mmCIF file of C-alpha atoms in Angstrom:
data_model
loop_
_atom_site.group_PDB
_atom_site.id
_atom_site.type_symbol
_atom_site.label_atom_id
_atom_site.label_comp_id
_atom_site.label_asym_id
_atom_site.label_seq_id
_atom_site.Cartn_x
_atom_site.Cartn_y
_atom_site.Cartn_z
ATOM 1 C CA UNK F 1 135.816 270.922 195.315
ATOM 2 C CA UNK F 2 132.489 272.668 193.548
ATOM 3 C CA UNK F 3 129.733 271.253 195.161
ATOM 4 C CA UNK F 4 125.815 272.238 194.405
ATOM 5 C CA UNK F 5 122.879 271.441 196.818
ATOM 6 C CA UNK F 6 119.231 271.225 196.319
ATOM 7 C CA UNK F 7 116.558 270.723 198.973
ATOM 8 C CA UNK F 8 116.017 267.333 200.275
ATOM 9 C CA UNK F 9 115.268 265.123 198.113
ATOM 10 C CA UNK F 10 111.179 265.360 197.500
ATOM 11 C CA UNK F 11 109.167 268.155 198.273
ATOM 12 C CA UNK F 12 105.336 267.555 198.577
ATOM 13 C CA UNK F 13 102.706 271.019 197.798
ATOM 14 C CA UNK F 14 99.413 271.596 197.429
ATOM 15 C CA UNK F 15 97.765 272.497 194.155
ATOM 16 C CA UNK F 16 97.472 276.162 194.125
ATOM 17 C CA UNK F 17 100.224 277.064 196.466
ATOM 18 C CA UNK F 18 103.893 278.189 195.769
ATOM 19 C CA UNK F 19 106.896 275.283 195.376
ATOM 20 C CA UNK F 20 110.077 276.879 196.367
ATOM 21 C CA UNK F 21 112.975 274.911 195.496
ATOM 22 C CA UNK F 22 116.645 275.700 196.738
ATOM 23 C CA UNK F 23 119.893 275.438 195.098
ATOM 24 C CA UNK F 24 123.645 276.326 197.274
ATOM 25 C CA UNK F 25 126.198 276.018 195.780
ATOM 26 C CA UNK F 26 129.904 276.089 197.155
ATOM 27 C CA UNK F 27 133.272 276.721 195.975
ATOM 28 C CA UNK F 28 132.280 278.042 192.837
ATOM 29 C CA UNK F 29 131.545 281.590 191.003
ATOM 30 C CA UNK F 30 129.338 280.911 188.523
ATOM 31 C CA UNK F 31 128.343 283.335 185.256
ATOM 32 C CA UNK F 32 124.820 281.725 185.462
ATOM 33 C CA UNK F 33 122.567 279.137 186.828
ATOM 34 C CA UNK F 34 120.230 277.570 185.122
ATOM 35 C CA UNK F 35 117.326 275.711 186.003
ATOM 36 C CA UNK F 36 115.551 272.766 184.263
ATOM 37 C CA UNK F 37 112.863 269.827 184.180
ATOM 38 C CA UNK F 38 113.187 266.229 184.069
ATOM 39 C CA UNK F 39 110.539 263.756 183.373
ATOM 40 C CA UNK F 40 110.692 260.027 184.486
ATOM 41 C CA UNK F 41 112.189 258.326 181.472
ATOM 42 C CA UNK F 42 113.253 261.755 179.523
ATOM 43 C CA UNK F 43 116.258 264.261 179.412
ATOM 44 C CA UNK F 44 115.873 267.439 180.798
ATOM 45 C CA UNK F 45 113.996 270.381 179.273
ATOM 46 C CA UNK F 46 115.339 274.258 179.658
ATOM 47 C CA UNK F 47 113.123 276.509 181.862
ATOM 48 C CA UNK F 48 115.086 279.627 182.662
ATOM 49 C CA UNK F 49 118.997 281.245 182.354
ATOM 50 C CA UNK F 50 120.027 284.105 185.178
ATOM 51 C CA UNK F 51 123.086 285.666 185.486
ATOM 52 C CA UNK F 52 125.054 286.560 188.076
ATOM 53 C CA UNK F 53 124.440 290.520 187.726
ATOM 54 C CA UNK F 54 120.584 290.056 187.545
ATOM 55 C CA UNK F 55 118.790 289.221 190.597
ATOM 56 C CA UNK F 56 115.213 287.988 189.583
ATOM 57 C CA UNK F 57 114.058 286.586 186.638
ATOM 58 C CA UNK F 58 110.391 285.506 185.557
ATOM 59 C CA UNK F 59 109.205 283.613 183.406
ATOM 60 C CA UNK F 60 104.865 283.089 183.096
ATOM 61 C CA UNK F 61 104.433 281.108 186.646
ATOM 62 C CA UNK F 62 108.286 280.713 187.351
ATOM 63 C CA UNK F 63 110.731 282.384 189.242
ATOM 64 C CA UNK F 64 114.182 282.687 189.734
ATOM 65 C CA UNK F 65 116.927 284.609 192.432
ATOM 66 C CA UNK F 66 120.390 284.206 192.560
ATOM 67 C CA UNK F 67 122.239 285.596 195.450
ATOM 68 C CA UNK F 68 126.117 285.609 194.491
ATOM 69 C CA UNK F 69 126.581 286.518 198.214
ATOM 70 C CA UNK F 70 124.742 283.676 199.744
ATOM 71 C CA UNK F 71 125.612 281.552 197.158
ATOM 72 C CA UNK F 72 121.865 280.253 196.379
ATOM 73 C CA UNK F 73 119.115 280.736 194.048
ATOM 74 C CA UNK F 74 115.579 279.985 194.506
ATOM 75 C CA UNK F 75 113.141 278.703 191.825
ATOM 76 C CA UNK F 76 109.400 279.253 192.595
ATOM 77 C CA UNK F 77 106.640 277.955 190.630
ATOM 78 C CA UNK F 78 103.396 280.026 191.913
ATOM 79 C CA UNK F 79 99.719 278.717 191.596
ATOM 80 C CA UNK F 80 101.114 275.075 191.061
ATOM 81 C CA UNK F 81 99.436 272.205 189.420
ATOM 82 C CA UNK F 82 99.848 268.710 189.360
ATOM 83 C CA UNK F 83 101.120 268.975 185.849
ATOM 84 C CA UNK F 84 103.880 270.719 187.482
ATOM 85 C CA UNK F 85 105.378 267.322 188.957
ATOM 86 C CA UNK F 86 108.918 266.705 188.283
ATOM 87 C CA UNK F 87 112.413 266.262 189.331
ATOM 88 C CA UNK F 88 114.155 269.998 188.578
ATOM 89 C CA UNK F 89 117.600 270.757 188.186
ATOM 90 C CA UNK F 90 119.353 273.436 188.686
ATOM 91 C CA UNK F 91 122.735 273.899 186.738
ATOM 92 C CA UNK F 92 125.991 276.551 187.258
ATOM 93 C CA UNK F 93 128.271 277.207 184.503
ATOM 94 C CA UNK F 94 131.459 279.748 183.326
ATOM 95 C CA UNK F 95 130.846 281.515 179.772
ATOM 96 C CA UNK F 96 133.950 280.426 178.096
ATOM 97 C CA UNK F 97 133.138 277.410 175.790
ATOM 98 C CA UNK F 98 135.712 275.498 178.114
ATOM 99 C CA UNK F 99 133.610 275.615 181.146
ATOM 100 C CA UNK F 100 131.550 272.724 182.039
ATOM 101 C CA UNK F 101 128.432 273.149 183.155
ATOM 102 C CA UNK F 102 127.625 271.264 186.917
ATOM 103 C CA UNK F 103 124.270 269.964 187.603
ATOM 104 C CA UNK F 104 123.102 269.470 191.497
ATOM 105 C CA UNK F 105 121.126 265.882 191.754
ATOM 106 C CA UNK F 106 117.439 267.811 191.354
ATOM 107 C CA UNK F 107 114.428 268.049 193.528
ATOM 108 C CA UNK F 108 111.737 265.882 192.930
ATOM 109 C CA UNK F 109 108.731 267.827 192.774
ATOM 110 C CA UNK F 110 104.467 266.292 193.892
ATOM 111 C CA UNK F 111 101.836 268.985 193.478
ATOM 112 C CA UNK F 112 98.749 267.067 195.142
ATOM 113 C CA UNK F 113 95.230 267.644 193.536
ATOM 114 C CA UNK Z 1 110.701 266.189 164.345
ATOM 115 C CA UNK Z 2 113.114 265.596 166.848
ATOM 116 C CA UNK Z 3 115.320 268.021 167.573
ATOM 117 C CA UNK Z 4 117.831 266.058 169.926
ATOM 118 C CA UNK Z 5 117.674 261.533 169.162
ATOM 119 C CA UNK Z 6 119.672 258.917 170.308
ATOM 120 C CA UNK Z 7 119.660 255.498 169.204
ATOM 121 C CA UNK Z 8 119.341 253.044 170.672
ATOM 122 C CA UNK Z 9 117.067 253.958 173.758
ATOM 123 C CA UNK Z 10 117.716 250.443 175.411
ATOM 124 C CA UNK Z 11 121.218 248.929 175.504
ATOM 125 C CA UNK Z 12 121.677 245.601 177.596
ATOM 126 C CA UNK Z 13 125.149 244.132 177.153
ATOM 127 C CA UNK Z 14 127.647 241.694 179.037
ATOM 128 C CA UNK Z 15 130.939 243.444 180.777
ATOM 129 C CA UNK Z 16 133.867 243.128 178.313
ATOM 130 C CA UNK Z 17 131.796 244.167 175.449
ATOM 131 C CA UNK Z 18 132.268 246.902 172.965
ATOM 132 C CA UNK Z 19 129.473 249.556 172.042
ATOM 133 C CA UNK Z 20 127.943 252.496 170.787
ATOM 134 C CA UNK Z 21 125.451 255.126 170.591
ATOM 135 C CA UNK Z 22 124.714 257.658 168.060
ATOM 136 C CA UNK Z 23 123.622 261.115 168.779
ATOM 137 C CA UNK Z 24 122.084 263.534 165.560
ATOM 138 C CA UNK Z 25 120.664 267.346 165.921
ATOM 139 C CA UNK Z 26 118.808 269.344 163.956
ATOM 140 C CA UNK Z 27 118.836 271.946 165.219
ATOM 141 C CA UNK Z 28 121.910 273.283 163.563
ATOM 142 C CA UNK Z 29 123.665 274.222 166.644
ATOM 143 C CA UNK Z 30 127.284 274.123 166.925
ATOM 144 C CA UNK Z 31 128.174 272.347 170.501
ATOM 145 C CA UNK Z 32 127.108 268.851 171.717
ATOM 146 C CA UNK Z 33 127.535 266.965 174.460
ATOM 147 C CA UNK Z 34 127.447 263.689 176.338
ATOM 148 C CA UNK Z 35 126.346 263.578 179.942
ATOM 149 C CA UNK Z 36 126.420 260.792 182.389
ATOM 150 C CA UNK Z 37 123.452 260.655 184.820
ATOM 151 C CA UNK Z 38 124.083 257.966 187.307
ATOM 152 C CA UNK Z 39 121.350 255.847 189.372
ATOM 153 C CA UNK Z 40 121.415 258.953 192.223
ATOM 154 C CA UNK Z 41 120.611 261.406 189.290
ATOM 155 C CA UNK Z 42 123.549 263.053 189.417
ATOM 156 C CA UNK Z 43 124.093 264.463 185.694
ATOM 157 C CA UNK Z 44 127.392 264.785 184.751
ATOM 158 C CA UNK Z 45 129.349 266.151 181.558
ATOM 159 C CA UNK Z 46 131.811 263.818 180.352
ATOM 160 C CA UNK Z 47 132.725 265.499 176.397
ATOM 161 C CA UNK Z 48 131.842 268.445 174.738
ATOM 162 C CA UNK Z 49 132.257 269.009 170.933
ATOM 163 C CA UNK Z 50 132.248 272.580 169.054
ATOM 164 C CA UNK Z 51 132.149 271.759 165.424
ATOM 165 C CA UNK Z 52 133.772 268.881 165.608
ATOM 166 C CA UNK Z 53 136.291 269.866 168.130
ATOM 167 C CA UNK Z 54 137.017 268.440 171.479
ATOM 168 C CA UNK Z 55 136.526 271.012 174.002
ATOM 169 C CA UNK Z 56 135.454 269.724 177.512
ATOM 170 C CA UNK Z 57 137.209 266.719 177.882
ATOM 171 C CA UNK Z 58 136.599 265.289 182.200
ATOM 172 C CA UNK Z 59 138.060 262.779 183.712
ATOM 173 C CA UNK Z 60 136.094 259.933 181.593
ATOM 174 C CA UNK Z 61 138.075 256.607 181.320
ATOM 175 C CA UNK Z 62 139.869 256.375 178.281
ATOM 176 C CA UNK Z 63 137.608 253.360 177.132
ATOM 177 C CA UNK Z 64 134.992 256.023 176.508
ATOM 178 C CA UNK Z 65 136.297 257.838 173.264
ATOM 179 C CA UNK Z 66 133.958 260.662 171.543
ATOM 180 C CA UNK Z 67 133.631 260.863 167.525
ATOM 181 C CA UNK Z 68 132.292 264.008 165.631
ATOM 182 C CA UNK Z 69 131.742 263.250 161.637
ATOM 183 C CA UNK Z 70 129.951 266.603 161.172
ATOM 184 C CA UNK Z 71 128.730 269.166 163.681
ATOM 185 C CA UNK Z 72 125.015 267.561 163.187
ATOM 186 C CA UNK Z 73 126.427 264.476 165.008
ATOM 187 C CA UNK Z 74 128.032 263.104 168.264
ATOM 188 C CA UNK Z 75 128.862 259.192 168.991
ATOM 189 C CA UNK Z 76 129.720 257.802 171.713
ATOM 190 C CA UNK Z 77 131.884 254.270 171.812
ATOM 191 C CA UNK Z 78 132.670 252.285 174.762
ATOM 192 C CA UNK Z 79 135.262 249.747 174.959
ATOM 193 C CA UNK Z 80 135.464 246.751 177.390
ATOM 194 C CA UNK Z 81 131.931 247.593 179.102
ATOM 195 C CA UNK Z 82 132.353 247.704 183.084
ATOM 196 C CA UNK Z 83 129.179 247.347 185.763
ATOM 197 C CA UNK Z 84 130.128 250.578 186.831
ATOM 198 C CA UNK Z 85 129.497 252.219 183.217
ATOM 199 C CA UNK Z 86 125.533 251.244 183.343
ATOM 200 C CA UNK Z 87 123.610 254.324 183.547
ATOM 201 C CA UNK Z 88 121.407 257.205 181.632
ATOM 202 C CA UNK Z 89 123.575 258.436 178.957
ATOM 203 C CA UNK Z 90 122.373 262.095 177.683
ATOM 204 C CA UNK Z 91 123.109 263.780 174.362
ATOM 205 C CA UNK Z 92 122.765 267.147 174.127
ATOM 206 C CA UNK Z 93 123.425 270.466 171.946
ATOM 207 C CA UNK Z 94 123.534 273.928 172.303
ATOM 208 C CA UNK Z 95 123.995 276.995 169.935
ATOM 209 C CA UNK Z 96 127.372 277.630 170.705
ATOM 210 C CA UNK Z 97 128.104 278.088 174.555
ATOM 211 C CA UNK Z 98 127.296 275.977 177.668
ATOM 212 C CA UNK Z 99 125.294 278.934 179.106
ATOM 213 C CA UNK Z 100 123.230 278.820 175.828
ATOM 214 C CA UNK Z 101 119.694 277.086 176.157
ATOM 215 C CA UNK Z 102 121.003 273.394 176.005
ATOM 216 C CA UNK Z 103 118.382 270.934 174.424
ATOM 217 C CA UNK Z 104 118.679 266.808 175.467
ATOM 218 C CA UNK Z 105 117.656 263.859 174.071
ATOM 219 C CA UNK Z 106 115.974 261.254 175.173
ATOM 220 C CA UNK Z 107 118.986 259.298 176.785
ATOM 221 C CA UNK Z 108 120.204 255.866 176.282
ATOM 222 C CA UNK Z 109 120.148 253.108 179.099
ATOM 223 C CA UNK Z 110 122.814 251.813 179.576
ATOM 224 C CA UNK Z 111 122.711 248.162 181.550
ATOM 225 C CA UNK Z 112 125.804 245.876 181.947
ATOM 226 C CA UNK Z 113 125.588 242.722 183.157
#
């Protein structure tokens, strides 16, 4: 069945330094990934779309790689700050309007003063 | 103004009970949604509507049944309320496709006793 992975279950960073968070996926071939925040108490919030033919995408202090081949995209947040602390999902989906869209069980990110 | 609400926020009910929560956008998208996000976090879809019509239907009991009056609104009614159903229920739209930016609302918790 389609299974999706993200790194253990909290990840603790410095302020300043880069959060790398890691999504796997398996039996699946997604269109696109997607990646989004989540605040205690509130739905998720959007951060950033990639498809499978692009390889990088940025977005201000975020980025994003998806490797079809290893089946895995990284999300980095560079020069992190504590405002930065959250639980992040990352999502895979189909394009048809039929395909669902699977969500892995987030990361929960602390950037430390 | 809220793009994505859900009312109520807060539902505490017994088990056998019927219920329901509404779901309104404005931001005159054309899909909606209801997700499921259980105590691990794990967000899942259970419907998805494209003006008005059913399209992602997952294995959700059939005491969970979907209504779409207009393509501005999603409700969600629950018959014969089980422990098992208490959780973070999400709304959500999107323009038109699941790989389109997809914006939540707040979520609705759900707690039966």
């Amino acid at each position: 069945s389609q299974k999706i992975e993200q790194n253990s279950e909290a990840l603790n960073i410095q302020e300043g330094k880069t959060a790398t968070l890691t999504c796997n996926y398996t039996n699946y071939s997604p269109a696109y990934l997607q990646w989004y925040r989540q605040d205690p108490g509130r739905g998720p919030v959007f951060l950033l779309l990639i498809r499978e033919n692009e390889k990088e995408k940025r977005k201000e202090r975020l980025k994003v790689t998806f490797d079809t081949t290893l089946k895995q995209s990284l999300f980095h947040i560079t020069a992190s700050q504590p405002a930065d602390s959250a639980t992040y999902l990352c999502a895979l989906g189909g394009y048809s309007s039929a395909s669902k869209i699977i969500f892995g069980s987030g990361t929960r990110l602390s950037i430390r003063p | 103004d809220t793009a994505v609400s859900q009312t109520p926020k807060y539902l505490v009910t017994q088990m056998g009970n019927d219920k329901s929560i509404k779901c309104e956008q404005n931001l005159g998208h054309d899909t909606m949604y209801w997700y499921k996000q259980d105590s691990k976090k794990f967000l899942k879809i259970m419907f998805s509507y494209n003006n008005k019509e059913l399209i992602i239907n997952e294995t959700v009991p059939n005491r969970f049944s979907p209504k779409s009056p207009d393509k501005a609104h999603l409700n969600l009614h629950i018959n014969s309320l089980e422990l098992g159903d208490s959780a973070v229920y999400f709304c959500a739209s999107s323009l038109g496709l699941p790989s389109d930016e997809q914006f939540f609302g707040p979520g609705t918790r759900l707690t039966v006793l």
